Short mmCIF file of C-alpha atoms in Angstrom, two decimals:
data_model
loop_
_atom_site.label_atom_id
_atom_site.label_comp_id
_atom_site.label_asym_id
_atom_site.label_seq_id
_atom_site.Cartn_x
_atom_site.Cartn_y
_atom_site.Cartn_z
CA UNK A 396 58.21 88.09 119.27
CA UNK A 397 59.15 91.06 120.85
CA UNK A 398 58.53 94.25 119.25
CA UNK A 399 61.89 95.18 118.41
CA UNK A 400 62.69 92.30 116.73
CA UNK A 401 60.44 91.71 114.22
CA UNK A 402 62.78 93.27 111.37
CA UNK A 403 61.18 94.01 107.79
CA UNK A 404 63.33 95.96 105.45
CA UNK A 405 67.00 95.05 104.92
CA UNK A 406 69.40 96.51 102.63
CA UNK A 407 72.09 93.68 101.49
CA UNK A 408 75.45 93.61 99.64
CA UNK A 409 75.88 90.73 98.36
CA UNK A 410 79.35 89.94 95.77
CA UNK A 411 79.78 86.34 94.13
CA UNK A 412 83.04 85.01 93.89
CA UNK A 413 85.81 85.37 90.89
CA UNK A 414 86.46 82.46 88.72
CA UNK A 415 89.04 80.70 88.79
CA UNK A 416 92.19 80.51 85.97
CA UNK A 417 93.37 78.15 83.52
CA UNK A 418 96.48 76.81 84.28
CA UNK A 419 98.81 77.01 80.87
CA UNK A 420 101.64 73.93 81.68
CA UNK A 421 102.87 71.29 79.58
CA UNK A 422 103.20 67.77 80.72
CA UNK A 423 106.95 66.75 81.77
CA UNK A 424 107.78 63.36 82.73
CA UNK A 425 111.17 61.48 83.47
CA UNK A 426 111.41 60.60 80.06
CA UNK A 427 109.19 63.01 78.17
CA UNK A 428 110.63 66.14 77.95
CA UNK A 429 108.33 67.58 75.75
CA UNK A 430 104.38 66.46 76.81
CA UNK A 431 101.66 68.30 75.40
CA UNK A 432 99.97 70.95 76.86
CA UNK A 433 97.73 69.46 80.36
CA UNK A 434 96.93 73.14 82.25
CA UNK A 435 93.60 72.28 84.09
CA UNK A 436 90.57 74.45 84.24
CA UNK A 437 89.71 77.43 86.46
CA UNK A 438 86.73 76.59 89.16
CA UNK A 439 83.64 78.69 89.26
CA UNK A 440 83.42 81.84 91.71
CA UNK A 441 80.75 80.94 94.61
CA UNK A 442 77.39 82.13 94.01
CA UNK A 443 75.51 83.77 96.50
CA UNK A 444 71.66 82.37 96.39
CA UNK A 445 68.33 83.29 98.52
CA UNK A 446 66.80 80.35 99.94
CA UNK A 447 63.07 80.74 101.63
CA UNK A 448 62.69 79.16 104.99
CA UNK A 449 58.89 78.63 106.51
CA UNK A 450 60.21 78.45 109.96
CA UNK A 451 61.52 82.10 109.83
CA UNK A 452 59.01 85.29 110.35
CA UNK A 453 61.54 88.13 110.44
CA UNK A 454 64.77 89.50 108.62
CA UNK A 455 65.86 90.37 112.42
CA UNK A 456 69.29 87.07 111.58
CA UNK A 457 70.43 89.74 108.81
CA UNK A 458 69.93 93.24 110.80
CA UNK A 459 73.91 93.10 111.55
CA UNK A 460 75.33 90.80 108.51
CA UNK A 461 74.97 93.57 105.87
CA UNK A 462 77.60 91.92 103.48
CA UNK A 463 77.66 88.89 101.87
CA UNK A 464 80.58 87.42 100.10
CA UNK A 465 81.05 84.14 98.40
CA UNK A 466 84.58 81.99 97.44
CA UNK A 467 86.80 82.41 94.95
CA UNK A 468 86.93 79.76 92.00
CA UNK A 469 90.39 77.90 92.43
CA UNK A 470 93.16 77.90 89.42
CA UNK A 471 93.78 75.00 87.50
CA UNK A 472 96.53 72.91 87.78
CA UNK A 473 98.71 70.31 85.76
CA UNK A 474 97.40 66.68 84.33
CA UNK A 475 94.40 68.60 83.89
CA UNK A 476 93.31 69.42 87.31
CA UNK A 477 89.89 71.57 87.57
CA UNK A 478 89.99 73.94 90.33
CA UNK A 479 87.79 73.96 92.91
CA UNK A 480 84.38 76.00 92.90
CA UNK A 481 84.09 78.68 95.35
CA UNK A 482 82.11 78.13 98.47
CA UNK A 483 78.09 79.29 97.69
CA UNK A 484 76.67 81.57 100.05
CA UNK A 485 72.79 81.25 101.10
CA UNK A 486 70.71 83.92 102.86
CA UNK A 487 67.74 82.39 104.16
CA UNK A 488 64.82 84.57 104.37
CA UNK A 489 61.08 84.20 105.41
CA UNK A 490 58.19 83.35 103.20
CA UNK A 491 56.74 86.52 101.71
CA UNK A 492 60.42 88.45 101.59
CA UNK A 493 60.06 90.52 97.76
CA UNK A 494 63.45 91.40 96.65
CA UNK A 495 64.69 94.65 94.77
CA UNK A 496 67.62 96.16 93.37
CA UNK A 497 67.93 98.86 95.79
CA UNK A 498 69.70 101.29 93.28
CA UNK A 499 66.64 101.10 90.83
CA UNK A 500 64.05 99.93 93.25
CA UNK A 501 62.56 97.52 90.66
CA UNK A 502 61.19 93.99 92.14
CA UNK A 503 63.81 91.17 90.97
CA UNK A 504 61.52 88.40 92.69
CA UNK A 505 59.83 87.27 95.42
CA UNK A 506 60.31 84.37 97.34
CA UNK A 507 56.86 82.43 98.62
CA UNK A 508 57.61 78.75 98.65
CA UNK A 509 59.88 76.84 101.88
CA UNK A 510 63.19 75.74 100.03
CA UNK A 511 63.13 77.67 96.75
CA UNK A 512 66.35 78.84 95.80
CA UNK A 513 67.15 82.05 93.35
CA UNK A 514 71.08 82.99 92.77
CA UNK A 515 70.98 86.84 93.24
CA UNK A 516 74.75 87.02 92.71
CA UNK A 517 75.99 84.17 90.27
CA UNK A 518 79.78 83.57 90.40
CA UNK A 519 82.35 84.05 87.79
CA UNK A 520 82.82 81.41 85.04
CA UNK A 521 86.33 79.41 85.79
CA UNK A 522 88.79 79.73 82.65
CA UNK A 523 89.47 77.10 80.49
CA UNK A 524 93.07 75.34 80.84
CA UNK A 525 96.07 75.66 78.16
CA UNK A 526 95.20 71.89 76.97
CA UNK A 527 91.26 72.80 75.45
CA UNK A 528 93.03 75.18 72.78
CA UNK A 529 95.21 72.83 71.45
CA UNK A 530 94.99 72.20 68.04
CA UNK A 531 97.08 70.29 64.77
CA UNK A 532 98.16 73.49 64.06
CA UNK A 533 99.08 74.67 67.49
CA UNK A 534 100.41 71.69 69.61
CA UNK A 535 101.60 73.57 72.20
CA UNK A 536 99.46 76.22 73.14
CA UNK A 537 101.08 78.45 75.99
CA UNK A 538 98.25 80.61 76.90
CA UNK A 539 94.88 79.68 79.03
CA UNK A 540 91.61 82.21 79.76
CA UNK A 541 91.69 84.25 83.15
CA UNK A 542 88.50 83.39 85.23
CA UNK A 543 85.51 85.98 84.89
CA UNK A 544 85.36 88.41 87.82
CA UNK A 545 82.28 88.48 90.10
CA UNK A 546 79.18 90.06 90.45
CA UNK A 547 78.25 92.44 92.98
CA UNK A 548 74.54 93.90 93.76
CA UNK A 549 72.80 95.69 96.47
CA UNK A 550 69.65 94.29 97.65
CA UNK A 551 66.55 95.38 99.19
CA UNK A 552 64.51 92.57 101.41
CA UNK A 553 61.50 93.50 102.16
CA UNK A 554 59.24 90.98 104.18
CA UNK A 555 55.25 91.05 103.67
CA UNK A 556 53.87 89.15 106.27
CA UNK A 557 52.12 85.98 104.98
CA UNK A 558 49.09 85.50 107.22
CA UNK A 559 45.24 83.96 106.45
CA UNK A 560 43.65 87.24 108.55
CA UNK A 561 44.71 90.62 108.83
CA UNK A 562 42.78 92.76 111.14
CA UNK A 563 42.39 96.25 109.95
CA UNK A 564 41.16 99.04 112.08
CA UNK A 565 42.18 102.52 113.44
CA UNK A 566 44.03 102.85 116.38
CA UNK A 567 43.30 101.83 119.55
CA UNK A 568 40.68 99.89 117.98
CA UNK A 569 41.37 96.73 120.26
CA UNK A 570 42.93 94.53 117.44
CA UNK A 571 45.76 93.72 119.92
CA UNK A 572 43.61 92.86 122.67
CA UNK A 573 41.76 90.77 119.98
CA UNK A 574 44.63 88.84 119.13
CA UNK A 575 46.13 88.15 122.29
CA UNK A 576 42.81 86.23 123.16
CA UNK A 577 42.36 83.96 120.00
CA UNK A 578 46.10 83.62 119.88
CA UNK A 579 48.86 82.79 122.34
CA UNK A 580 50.77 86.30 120.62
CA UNK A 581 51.81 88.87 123.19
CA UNK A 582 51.44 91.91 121.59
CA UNK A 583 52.27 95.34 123.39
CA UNK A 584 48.52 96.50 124.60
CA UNK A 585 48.07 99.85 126.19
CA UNK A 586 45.68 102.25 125.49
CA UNK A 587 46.57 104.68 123.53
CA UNK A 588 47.21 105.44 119.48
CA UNK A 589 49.96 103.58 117.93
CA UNK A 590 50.75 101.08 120.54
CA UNK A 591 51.51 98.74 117.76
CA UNK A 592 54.06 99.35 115.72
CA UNK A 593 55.10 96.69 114.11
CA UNK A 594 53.04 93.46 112.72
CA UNK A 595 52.43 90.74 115.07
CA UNK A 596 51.60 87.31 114.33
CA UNK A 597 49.56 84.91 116.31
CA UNK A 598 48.41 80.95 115.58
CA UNK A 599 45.28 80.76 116.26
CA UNK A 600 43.88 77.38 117.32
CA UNK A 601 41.08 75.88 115.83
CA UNK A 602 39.31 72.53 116.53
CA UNK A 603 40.67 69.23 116.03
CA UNK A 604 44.56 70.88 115.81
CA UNK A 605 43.88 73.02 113.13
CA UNK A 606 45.31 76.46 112.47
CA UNK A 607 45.19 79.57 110.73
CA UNK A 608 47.40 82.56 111.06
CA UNK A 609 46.02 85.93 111.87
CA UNK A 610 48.09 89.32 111.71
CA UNK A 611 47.66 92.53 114.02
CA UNK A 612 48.67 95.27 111.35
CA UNK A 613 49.21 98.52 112.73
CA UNK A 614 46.54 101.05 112.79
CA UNK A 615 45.61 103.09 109.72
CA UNK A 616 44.97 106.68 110.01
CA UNK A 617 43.76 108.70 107.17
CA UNK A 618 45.99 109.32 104.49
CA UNK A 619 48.00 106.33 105.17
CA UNK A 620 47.91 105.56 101.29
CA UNK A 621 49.73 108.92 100.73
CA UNK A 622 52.37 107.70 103.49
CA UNK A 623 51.05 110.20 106.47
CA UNK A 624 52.02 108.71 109.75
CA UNK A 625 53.67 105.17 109.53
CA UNK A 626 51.85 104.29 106.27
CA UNK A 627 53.26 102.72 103.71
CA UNK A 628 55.33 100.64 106.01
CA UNK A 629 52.19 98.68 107.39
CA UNK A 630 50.04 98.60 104.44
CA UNK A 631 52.38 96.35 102.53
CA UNK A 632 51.36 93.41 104.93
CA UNK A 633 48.13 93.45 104.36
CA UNK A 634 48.35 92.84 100.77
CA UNK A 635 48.86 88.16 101.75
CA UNK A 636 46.44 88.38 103.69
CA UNK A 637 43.25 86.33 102.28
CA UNK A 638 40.61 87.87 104.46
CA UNK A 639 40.37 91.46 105.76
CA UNK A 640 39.00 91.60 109.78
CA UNK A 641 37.70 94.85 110.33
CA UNK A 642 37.80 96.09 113.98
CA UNK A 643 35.46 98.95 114.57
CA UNK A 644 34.85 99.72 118.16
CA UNK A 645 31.17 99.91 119.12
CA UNK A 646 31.63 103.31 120.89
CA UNK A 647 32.53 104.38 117.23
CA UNK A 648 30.86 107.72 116.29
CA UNK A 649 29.70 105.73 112.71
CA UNK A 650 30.62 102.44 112.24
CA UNK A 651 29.84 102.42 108.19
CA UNK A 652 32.02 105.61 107.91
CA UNK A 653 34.77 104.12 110.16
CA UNK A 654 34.29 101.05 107.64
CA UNK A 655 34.23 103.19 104.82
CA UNK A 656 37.34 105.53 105.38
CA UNK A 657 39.46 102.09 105.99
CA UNK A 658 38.17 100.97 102.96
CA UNK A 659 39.23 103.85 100.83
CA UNK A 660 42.45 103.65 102.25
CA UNK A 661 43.02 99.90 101.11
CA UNK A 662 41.93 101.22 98.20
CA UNK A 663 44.36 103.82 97.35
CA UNK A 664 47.09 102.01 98.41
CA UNK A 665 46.12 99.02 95.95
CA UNK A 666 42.95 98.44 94.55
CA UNK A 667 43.34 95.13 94.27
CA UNK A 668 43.00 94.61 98.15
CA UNK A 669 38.92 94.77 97.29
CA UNK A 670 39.36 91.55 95.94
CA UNK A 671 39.53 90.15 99.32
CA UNK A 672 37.04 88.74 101.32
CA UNK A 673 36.00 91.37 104.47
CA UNK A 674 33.86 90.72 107.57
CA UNK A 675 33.61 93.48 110.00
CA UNK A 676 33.47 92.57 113.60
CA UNK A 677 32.75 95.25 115.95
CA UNK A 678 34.74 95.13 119.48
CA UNK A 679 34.25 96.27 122.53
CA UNK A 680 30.47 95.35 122.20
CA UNK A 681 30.28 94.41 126.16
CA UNK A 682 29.46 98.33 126.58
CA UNK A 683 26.38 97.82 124.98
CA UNK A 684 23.04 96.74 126.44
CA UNK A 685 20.52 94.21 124.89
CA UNK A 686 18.12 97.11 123.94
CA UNK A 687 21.30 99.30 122.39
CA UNK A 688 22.51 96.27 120.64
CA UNK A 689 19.35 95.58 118.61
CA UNK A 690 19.20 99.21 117.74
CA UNK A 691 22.70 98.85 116.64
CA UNK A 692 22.04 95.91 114.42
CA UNK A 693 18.47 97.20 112.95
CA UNK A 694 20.37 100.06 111.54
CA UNK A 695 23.55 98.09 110.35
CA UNK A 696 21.70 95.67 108.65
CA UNK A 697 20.64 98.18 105.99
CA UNK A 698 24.05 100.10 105.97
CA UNK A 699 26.56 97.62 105.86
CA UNK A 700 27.35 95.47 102.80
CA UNK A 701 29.58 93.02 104.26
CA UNK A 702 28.83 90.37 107.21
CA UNK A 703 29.40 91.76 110.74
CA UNK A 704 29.08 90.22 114.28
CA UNK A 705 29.44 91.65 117.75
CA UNK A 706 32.47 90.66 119.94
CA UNK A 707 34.51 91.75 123.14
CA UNK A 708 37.65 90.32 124.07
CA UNK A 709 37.46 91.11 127.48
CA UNK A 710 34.66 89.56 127.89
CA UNK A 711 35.36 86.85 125.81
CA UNK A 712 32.02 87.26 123.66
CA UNK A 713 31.40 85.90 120.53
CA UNK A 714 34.96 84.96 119.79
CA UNK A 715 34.51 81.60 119.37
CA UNK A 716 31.49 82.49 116.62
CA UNK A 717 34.14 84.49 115.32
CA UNK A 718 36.92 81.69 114.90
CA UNK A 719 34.35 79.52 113.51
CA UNK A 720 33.20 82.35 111.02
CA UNK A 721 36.52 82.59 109.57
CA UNK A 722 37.55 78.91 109.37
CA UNK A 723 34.80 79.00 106.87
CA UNK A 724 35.57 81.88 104.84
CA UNK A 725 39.02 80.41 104.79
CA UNK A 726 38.42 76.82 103.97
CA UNK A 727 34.68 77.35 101.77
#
């Protein structure tokens, strides 16, 4: 997925359609000039519906259809013919899309499940034919209802991405280079702050054809909870993920304050991300020698409260320890 198309934030308008009227006509035959009343019903106005779709992992199909418009109910006709309902409209998004009303910004729903369907826009009710308001009284009622008009609403989609790992990290941390190996993704990967700047996704392939789905979010820098640099925007998709990855460089000046300003960060933005499970694993750890290493580790072992392990993409150490690692926090 190349980096300009993965597409998170949409603003939608979206109208149902009108219903449809009753038809006011009274039945006339060769040799009944006066039939009752027979003026069909009015069809229902299209609705327009969200429908969520596993196979999609973008809102890049909408980017250019801004405006969505359903069909008009049909009138009713004579011998008490129903029109027809309007045409429905569906906008299929991706798992994980949360939906608001973009003039008061309050969440409608979300949509998590492949094939759930919610009407955002429901169409107009079709009115009822001259022949329902008949009556002893009135036997030839010449009036019917008008169909109800349609809805309209603007729409916010906003996609979270729905992955089992999120790696967290500052930038330039290696988290791209980290999930080009384990995955077959193809992230952007130079080296220098903010290379990423959008989410990518990668499968990553387990044994026996199993899979779990890891997420490169963008780097944080501090004070991305208050929205400084690209905040907000990235820490949204870290809130699916079920466990937290954090990448610290080795070269770090302090690993456990590295760890702990990320923290804090998740932490502003929502505590409830310290719910999740979190396993640090610290890159770039070809750099270090044997004797470094266990100095390294004597003194993490008393700092750091969460399980860590030592890895370098490049040199493809300890990423298969690492696979295997989370497999198990995922599946325990």
């Amino acid at each position: 997925m190349t980096e300009g198309n993965f597409v998170d934030y949409v603003k939608i308008y979206a109208a149902s359609g009108n219903g449809g009227k009753g038809s006011v006509h009274l039945h006339r035959e060769k040799y009944i000039t006066k039939g009752g009343p027979d003026g069909g019903d009015g069809g229902r106005g299209g609705h327009v519906i969200l429908r969520g779709k596993s196979n999609l992992w973008t809102l890049l199909h909408l980017k250019f259809k801004r405006h969505i418009r359903a069909g008009h109910g049909g009138h009713g006709a004579k011998s008490r013919s129903t029109g027809a309902d309007g045409e429905d409209m569906y906008i299929d998004v991706p798992l994980g899309t949360v939906i608001r009303d973009t003039e008061t910004n309050q969440v409608l729903f979300e949509i998590t499940e492949d094939g759930e369907e919610k009407i955002i826009a429901e169409g107009g009710k079709g009115g009822l034919g001259n022949w329902n308001f008949k009556s002893s009284t009135n036997q030839t009622p010449r009036y019917a209802q008008p169909g109800l008009p349609l809805e309209e609403k603007y729409i916010t989609l906003e996609l979270k991405v729905l992955a089992d790992v999120g790696l967290v990290g500052f930038p330039n941390a290696g988290k791209s280079t980290l999930l080009s190996v384990v995955t077959s993704a193809k992230p952007k990967i130079a080296d220098y702050e903010f290379t990423t700047l959008k989410p990518n996704l990668g499968i990553v392939k387990y044994r026996d054809f199993q899979t779990f789905v890891m997420a490169d979010i963008p780097g944080i820098i501090e004070g991305a909870a208050e929205g400084k640099g690209l905040g907000h925007y990235f820490l949204r998709h870290i809130e699916r993920n079920s466990i937290l990855l954090f990448l610290i460089p080795a070269d770090a000046d302090d690993i456990k304050k590295q760890y702990d300003i990320l923290l804090d960060e998740l932490r502003r933005y929502n505590p409830e991300m310290l719910d999740k499970e979190r396993m640090i694993a610290i890159s770039k750890s070809d750099m270090l020698d044997d004797e470094l290493k266990s100095e390294l580790k004597a003194s993490l072992d008393n700092e750091l409260p969460i399980p860590y392990m030592f890895i370098s993409s490049v040199a493809q150490q300890g990423i298969t320890e690492l696979k295997d690692t989370l497999w198990r926090m995922l599946n325990h």
